[in-house]
Amino acid sequence: MATTISIMAAGVAACGIGNSGESGRTTQNRVGTMDEQQATKRAEEIIHQAVDGMVPKPTLKRIGPAPVGPCLADDNAAATGRRQVGLTYQLTDVPGSAAKQLLRHARDAWVKEGYTFTSSDADWSVPFPKFFMRTPTDDFWMNGLIGPTNKETGEGIAAISVTSPCFAGAASTPSGAGPAGYRTSPGTSDAEHRVLGHSSRIYEALGVRHQPGTDDGVSRVEDGADVLVHHTWSTVPLGAEARKGALRRGRDSLGGAGWDVRVLSPQGDEETIVARHPADGSLARVAASADGSVRVAVTAVEHEGDRPA
């Protein structure tokens, strides 16, 4: 059975205001004038630059939450209400053996547009390659990867994602800030962007306000030869039924997005959810805490080439 996959663009534009191109790589909008409509139009244009002319021709199946969400790179998201657009599509209704061919077409099309890699090009010798790019004129971030459906034969589903820079939105109260709404410097690694992206999707799935705490945020830990990047946060305390509902929504959202989800040793009626992302290997843990909140932790391995020079 085909495995669904969920991608957040590997990088999120730093919250400095970006420009929005309206007709390809040579067109730039004035700094600070991009809005939701323009960001969505540009993101859709970048998607179609990748898929137009593909053979075999795929069907675009959008996955993930609503395309407009909170700005992940905003250090003052609660006060500014800044937003960004993220579009992710699976390339479906084609043979699984064509996934790599379609992904290479997307890469070539974006290179032709003048877009640049944020890390090295994909390793096309492996069965399930992935790549990360950005548009240098208006700072949209893109990635492409293959979610395996049959590891023995190398068949899979290709997917591509585009994330816009942040743009102005309606201000909100501090209690409405998402857990990923904090400062990320322009030198933030792709691994940090991955955990922030996954955290943001879990936050939207739980549907419960974030409770800022002293142990929130991103940390990096050396584990032998590996460097692990963690992002942790908690919801506000909840009643038993509300907490069960949030955990259920988190479990269902992760499973529906293709994560390998397991429920570990539930105590009473409380679930502890552990999940692994099928493409990038990130791990997520969603569990009830003693104070009645739901605690979320997302971990990714920082690979060589993840951190910008």
GROMACS .gro file of C-alpha atoms in nm:
model
  309
    1MET     CA    1   0.000   0.000   0.000
    2ALA     CA    2   0.133   0.344  -0.087
    3THR     CA    3   0.271   0.531   0.211
    4THR     CA    4   0.170   0.895   0.242
    5ILE     CA    5   0.445   1.140   0.323
    6SER     CA    6   0.446   1.484   0.476
    7ILE     CA    7   0.716   1.740   0.411
    8MET     CA    8   0.780   2.081   0.554
    9ALA     CA    9   1.028   2.280   0.348
   10ALA     CA   10   1.371   2.208   0.489
   11GLY     CA   11   1.430   2.572   0.554
   12VAL     CA   12   1.208   2.856   0.658
   13ALA     CA   13   1.303   3.203   0.542
   14ALA     CA   14   1.449   3.419   0.815
   15CYS     CA   15   1.186   3.661   0.936
   16GLY     CA   16   1.347   3.953   0.760
   17ILE     CA   17   1.098   4.066   0.497
   18GLY     CA   18   1.129   3.888   0.164
   19ASN     CA   19   1.036   3.979  -0.192
   20SER     CA   20   0.775   3.804  -0.399
   21GLY     CA   21   0.836   3.729  -0.767
   22GLU     CA   22   0.525   3.728  -0.981
   23SER     CA   23   0.655   3.584  -1.308
   24GLY     CA   24   0.965   3.377  -1.254
   25ARG     CA   25   1.318   3.442  -1.141
   26THR     CA   26   1.360   3.787  -1.300
   27THR     CA   27   1.065   3.957  -1.132
   28GLN     CA   28   1.088   4.098  -0.780
   29ASN     CA   29   0.824   4.270  -0.578
   30ARG     CA   30   0.912   4.567  -0.362
   31VAL     CA   31   1.044   4.477  -0.019
   32GLY     CA   32   0.765   4.446   0.236
   33THR     CA   33   0.470   4.437  -0.005
   34MET     CA   34   0.407   4.062  -0.026
   35ASP     CA   35   0.074   3.946   0.113
   36GLU     CA   36  -0.100   3.609   0.149
   37GLN     CA   37  -0.247   3.613  -0.201
   38GLN     CA   38   0.086   3.698  -0.363
   39ALA     CA   39   0.273   3.441  -0.155
   40THR     CA   40   0.024   3.169  -0.247
   41LYS     CA   41   0.032   3.261  -0.615
   42ARG     CA   42   0.412   3.255  -0.619
   43ALA     CA   43   0.430   2.923  -0.433
   44GLU     CA   44   0.187   2.767  -0.679
   45GLU     CA   45   0.392   2.908  -0.968
   46ILE     CA   46   0.708   2.743  -0.829
   47ILE     CA   47   0.523   2.412  -0.793
   48HIS     CA   48   0.403   2.426  -1.154
   49GLN     CA   49   0.751   2.518  -1.277
   50ALA     CA   50   0.857   2.183  -1.133
   51VAL     CA   51   0.573   1.961  -1.257
   52ASP     CA   52   0.471   2.107  -1.594
   53GLY     CA   53   0.601   1.887  -1.871
   54MET     CA   54   0.655   1.580  -1.652
   55VAL     CA   55   0.634   1.241  -1.824
   56PRO     CA   56   0.447   1.043  -1.709
   57LYS     CA   57   0.212   1.322  -1.602
   58PRO     CA   58   0.131   1.296  -1.230
   59THR     CA   59  -0.175   1.406  -1.036
   60LEU     CA   60  -0.095   1.664  -0.767
   61LYS     CA   61  -0.230   1.554  -0.429
   62ARG     CA   62  -0.190   1.822  -0.162
   63ILE     CA   63  -0.104   1.696   0.184
   64GLY     CA   64  -0.065   1.858   0.521
   65PRO     CA   65  -0.265   2.132   0.694
   66ALA     CA   66  -0.403   2.451   0.542
   67PRO     CA   67  -0.139   2.623   0.328
   68VAL     CA   68  -0.122   2.942   0.539
   69GLY     CA   69   0.023   2.910   0.889
   70PRO     CA   70   0.227   3.095   1.152
   71CYS     CA   71   0.572   3.226   1.067
   72LEU     CA   72   0.818   2.975   1.212
   73ALA     CA   73   1.112   3.217   1.205
   74ASP     CA   74   0.941   3.510   1.379
   75ASP     CA   75   1.089   3.608   1.715
   76ASN     CA   76   0.772   3.805   1.798
   77ALA     CA   77   0.499   3.606   1.627
   78ALA     CA   78   0.236   3.668   1.893
   79ALA     CA   79   0.256   4.045   1.858
   80THR     CA   80   0.306   4.069   1.482
   81GLY     CA   81   0.087   3.781   1.363
   82ARG     CA   82   0.326   3.721   1.074
   83ARG     CA   83   0.236   3.428   0.847
   84GLN     CA   84   0.381   3.218   0.569
   85VAL     CA   85   0.254   2.986   0.296
   86GLY     CA   86   0.357   2.623   0.271
   87LEU     CA   87   0.243   2.391  -0.011
   88THR     CA   88   0.326   2.019  -0.027
   89TYR     CA   89   0.215   1.784  -0.303
   90GLN     CA   90   0.254   1.415  -0.369
   91LEU     CA   91   0.297   1.324  -0.736
   92THR     CA   92   0.042   1.044  -0.765
   93ASP     CA   93  -0.128   0.823  -1.028
   94VAL     CA   94   0.207   0.725  -1.182
   95PRO     CA   95   0.406   0.401  -1.148
   96GLY     CA   96   0.617   0.382  -0.833
   97SER     CA   97   0.920   0.315  -1.050
   98ALA     CA   98   0.885   0.665  -1.204
   99ALA     CA   99   0.930   0.855  -0.877
  100LYS     CA  100   1.300   0.924  -0.921
  101GLN     CA  101   1.246   1.036  -1.282
  102LEU     CA  102   0.980   1.284  -1.171
  103LEU     CA  103   1.192   1.414  -0.885
  104ARG     CA  104   1.487   1.470  -1.118
  105HIS     CA  105   1.257   1.659  -1.357
  106ALA     CA  106   1.153   1.890  -1.071
  107ARG     CA  107   1.516   1.948  -0.975
  108ASP     CA  108   1.618   2.023  -1.334
  109ALA     CA  109   1.325   2.260  -1.385
  110TRP     CA  110   1.412   2.460  -1.073
  111VAL     CA  111   1.780   2.473  -1.167
  112LYS     CA  112   1.678   2.606  -1.510
  113GLU     CA  113   1.485   2.884  -1.333
  114GLY     CA  114   1.806   2.988  -1.159
  115TYR     CA  115   1.715   2.851  -0.816
  116THR     CA  116   2.001   2.734  -0.596
  117PHE     CA  117   2.071   2.443  -0.362
  118THR     CA  118   2.081   2.506   0.013
  119SER     CA  119   2.292   2.192   0.053
  120SER     CA  120   2.452   1.956  -0.197
  121ASP     CA  121   2.249   1.815  -0.483
  122ALA     CA  122   2.063   1.489  -0.424
  123ASP     CA  123   2.258   1.164  -0.434
  124TRP     CA  124   2.089   1.018  -0.739
  125SER     CA  125   2.264   0.683  -0.694
  126VAL     CA  126   2.045   0.595  -0.394
  127PRO     CA  127   1.691   0.459  -0.434
  128PHE     CA  128   1.519   0.747  -0.253
  129PRO     CA  129   1.704   1.077  -0.313
  130LYS     CA  130   1.612   1.416  -0.170
  131PHE     CA  131   1.725   1.773  -0.233
  132PHE     CA  132   1.679   2.120  -0.081
  133MET     CA  133   1.669   2.448  -0.275
  134ARG     CA  134   1.568   2.814  -0.253
  135THR     CA  135   1.482   3.100  -0.489
  136PRO     CA  136   1.759   3.361  -0.460
  137THR     CA  137   1.542   3.653  -0.572
  138ASP     CA  138   1.253   3.619  -0.328
  139ASP     CA  139   1.366   3.356  -0.073
  140PHE     CA  140   1.111   3.080  -0.115
  141TRP     CA  141   1.241   2.742   0.005
  142MET     CA  142   1.173   2.414  -0.173
  143ASN     CA  143   1.252   2.049  -0.132
  144GLY     CA  144   1.186   1.724  -0.306
  145LEU     CA  145   1.206   1.367  -0.184
  146ILE     CA  146   1.072   1.018  -0.236
  147GLY     CA  147   0.872   0.829   0.025
  148PRO     CA  148   0.937   0.457  -0.023
  149THR     CA  149   0.644   0.228  -0.093
  150ASN     CA  150   0.855  -0.079  -0.173
  151LYS     CA  151   1.213  -0.067  -0.047
  152GLU     CA  152   1.306  -0.391  -0.220
  153THR     CA  153   1.215  -0.271  -0.569
  154GLY     CA  154   1.302   0.097  -0.510
  155GLU     CA  155   0.947   0.214  -0.581
  156GLY     CA  156   0.807   0.520  -0.408
  157ILE     CA  157   0.603   0.838  -0.424
  158ALA     CA  158   0.775   1.164  -0.514
  159ALA     CA  159   0.672   1.479  -0.331
  160ILE     CA  160   0.772   1.844  -0.356
  161SER     CA  161   0.723   2.131  -0.114
  162VAL     CA  162   0.747   2.511  -0.127
  163THR     CA  163   0.753   2.748   0.173
  164SER     CA  164   0.730   3.126   0.139
  165PRO     CA  165   0.908   3.394   0.339
  166CYS     CA  166   0.711   3.545   0.626
  167PHE     CA  167   0.464   3.824   0.553
  168ALA     CA  168   0.246   4.056   0.757
  169GLY     CA  169  -0.073   3.918   0.910
  170ALA     CA  170  -0.321   4.002   1.180
  171ALA     CA  171  -0.176   4.049   1.527
  172SER     CA  172  -0.278   3.808   1.799
  173THR     CA  173  -0.245   3.770   2.171
  174PRO     CA  174   0.071   3.615   2.317
  175SER     CA  175  -0.121   3.306   2.425
  176GLY     CA  176  -0.189   3.231   2.060
  177ALA     CA  177   0.177   3.201   1.963
  178GLY     CA  178   0.290   2.870   1.825
  179PRO     CA  179   0.584   2.689   1.984
  180ALA     CA  180   0.803   2.742   1.679
  181GLY     CA  181   0.751   3.120   1.681
  182TYR     CA  182   1.093   3.223   1.804
  183ARG     CA  183   1.409   3.362   1.653
  184THR     CA  184   1.605   3.147   1.409
  185SER     CA  185   1.917   3.308   1.275
  186PRO     CA  186   2.006   3.308   0.905
  187GLY     CA  187   2.269   3.044   0.991
  188THR     CA  188   2.016   2.799   1.131
  189SER     CA  189   2.080   2.445   1.009
  190ASP     CA  190   1.845   2.245   0.791
  191ALA     CA  191   1.805   1.997   1.079
  192GLU     CA  192   1.675   2.276   1.304
  193HIS     CA  193   1.433   2.386   1.032
  194ARG     CA  194   1.311   2.026   1.000
  195VAL     CA  195   1.230   1.989   1.370
  196LEU     CA  196   1.061   2.331   1.376
  197GLY     CA  197   0.853   2.239   1.074
  198HIS     CA  198   0.742   1.909   1.226
  199SER     CA  199   0.669   2.079   1.560
  200SER     CA  200   0.453   2.337   1.386
  201ARG     CA  201   0.246   2.067   1.215
  202ILE     CA  202   0.196   1.881   1.544
  203TYR     CA  203   0.092   2.210   1.708
  204GLU     CA  204  -0.171   2.268   1.440
  205ALA     CA  205  -0.296   1.907   1.476
  206LEU     CA  206  -0.330   1.921   1.855
  207GLY     CA  207  -0.538   2.238   1.832
  208VAL     CA  208  -0.433   2.351   2.182
  209ARG     CA  209  -0.253   2.668   2.287
  210HIS     CA  210   0.117   2.654   2.353
  211GLN     CA  211   0.234   2.730   2.707
  212PRO     CA  212   0.571   2.909   2.699
  213GLY     CA  213   0.821   2.757   2.940
  214THR     CA  214   1.185   2.780   3.038
  215ASP     CA  215   1.265   2.445   2.876
  216ASP     CA  216   1.108   2.534   2.540
  217GLY     CA  217   1.319   2.571   2.229
  218VAL     CA  218   1.589   2.406   2.024
  219SER     CA  219   1.896   2.236   2.165
  220ARG     CA  220   2.183   2.045   2.006
  221VAL     CA  221   2.339   1.741   2.173
  222GLU     CA  222   2.640   1.538   2.062
  223ASP     CA  223   2.568   1.166   2.066
  224GLY     CA  224   2.885   0.988   1.965
  225ALA     CA  225   2.953   1.075   1.604
  226ASP     CA  226   2.606   1.224   1.560
  227VAL     CA  227   2.466   1.564   1.652
  228LEU     CA  228   2.102   1.553   1.757
  229VAL     CA  229   1.876   1.858   1.727
  230HIS     CA  230   1.579   1.870   1.968
  231HIS     CA  231   1.275   2.096   1.982
  232THR     CA  232   1.055   2.066   2.292
  233TRP     CA  233   0.740   2.246   2.408
  234SER     CA  234   0.417   2.194   2.603
  235THR     CA  235   0.052   2.283   2.567
  236VAL     CA  236  -0.143   2.459   2.839
  237PRO     CA  237  -0.277   2.219   3.109
  238LEU     CA  238  -0.593   2.039   2.999
  239GLY     CA  239  -0.874   1.842   3.152
  240ALA     CA  240  -0.868   1.465   3.104
  241GLU     CA  241  -1.111   1.455   2.809
  242ALA     CA  242  -0.953   1.752   2.631
  243ARG     CA  243  -0.609   1.597   2.677
  244LYS     CA  244  -0.726   1.263   2.534
  245GLY     CA  245  -0.873   1.446   2.237
  246ALA     CA  246  -0.549   1.636   2.171
  247LEU     CA  247  -0.344   1.316   2.191
  248ARG     CA  248  -0.585   1.143   1.955
  249ARG     CA  249  -0.561   1.429   1.703
  250GLY     CA  250  -0.183   1.420   1.724
  251ARG     CA  251  -0.175   1.044   1.669
  252ASP     CA  252  -0.418   1.057   1.377
  253SER     CA  253  -0.239   1.350   1.213
  254LEU     CA  254   0.101   1.184   1.231
  255GLY     CA  255  -0.037   0.857   1.101
  256GLY     CA  256  -0.226   1.027   0.821
  257ALA     CA  257   0.092   1.207   0.715
  258GLY     CA  258   0.279   0.880   0.678
  259TRP     CA  259   0.475   0.873   1.004
  260ASP     CA  260   0.541   0.529   1.155
  261VAL     CA  261   0.332   0.572   1.471
  262ARG     CA  262   0.339   0.359   1.784
  263VAL     CA  263   0.159   0.390   2.114
  264LEU     CA  264   0.388   0.296   2.401
  265SER     CA  265   0.282   0.159   2.741
  266PRO     CA  266  -0.017   0.384   2.802
  267GLN     CA  267  -0.078   0.448   3.171
  268GLY     CA  268  -0.450   0.419   3.235
  269ASP     CA  269  -0.618   0.591   2.942
  270GLU     CA  270  -0.324   0.821   2.864
  271GLU     CA  271  -0.135   0.753   2.542
  272THR     CA  272   0.233   0.808   2.480
  273ILE     CA  273   0.281   0.850   2.106
  274VAL     CA  274   0.618   0.786   1.941
  275ALA     CA  275   0.654   0.836   1.566
  276ARG     CA  276   0.926   0.827   1.299
  277HIS     CA  277   0.915   1.037   0.982
  278PRO     CA  278   0.945   0.806   0.676
  279ALA     CA  279   1.169   1.033   0.471
  280ASP     CA  280   1.404   1.228   0.698
  281GLY     CA  281   1.408   0.996   1.001
  282SER     CA  282   1.297   1.261   1.251
  283LEU     CA  283   1.145   1.128   1.572
  284ALA     CA  284   0.846   1.278   1.753
  285ARG     CA  285   0.715   1.205   2.102
  286VAL     CA  286   0.375   1.333   2.217
  287ALA     CA  287   0.275   1.247   2.572
  288ALA     CA  288   0.071   1.364   2.870
  289SER     CA  289   0.263   1.538   3.148
  290ALA     CA  290   0.204   1.528   3.522
  291ASP     CA  291   0.067   1.886   3.519
  292GLY     CA  292  -0.205   1.794   3.270
  293SER     CA  293  -0.034   1.944   2.966
  294VAL     CA  294   0.068   1.759   2.651
  295ARG     CA  295   0.445   1.753   2.605
  296VAL     CA  296   0.594   1.742   2.255
  297ALA     CA  297   0.953   1.663   2.158
  298VAL     CA  298   1.090   1.638   1.805
  299THR     CA  299   1.443   1.516   1.729
  300ALA     CA  300   1.646   1.506   1.407
  301VAL     CA  301   2.001   1.405   1.326
  302GLU     CA  302   2.210   1.691   1.190
  303HIS     CA  303   2.379   1.544   0.885
  304GLU     CA  304   2.699   1.666   0.727
  305GLY     CA  305   2.605   1.955   0.498
  306ASP     CA  306   2.298   2.051   0.703
  307ARG     CA  307   2.464   2.352   0.864
  308PRO     CA  308   2.522   2.652   0.634
  309ALA     CA  309   2.879   2.760   0.573
   0.00000   0.00000   0.00000
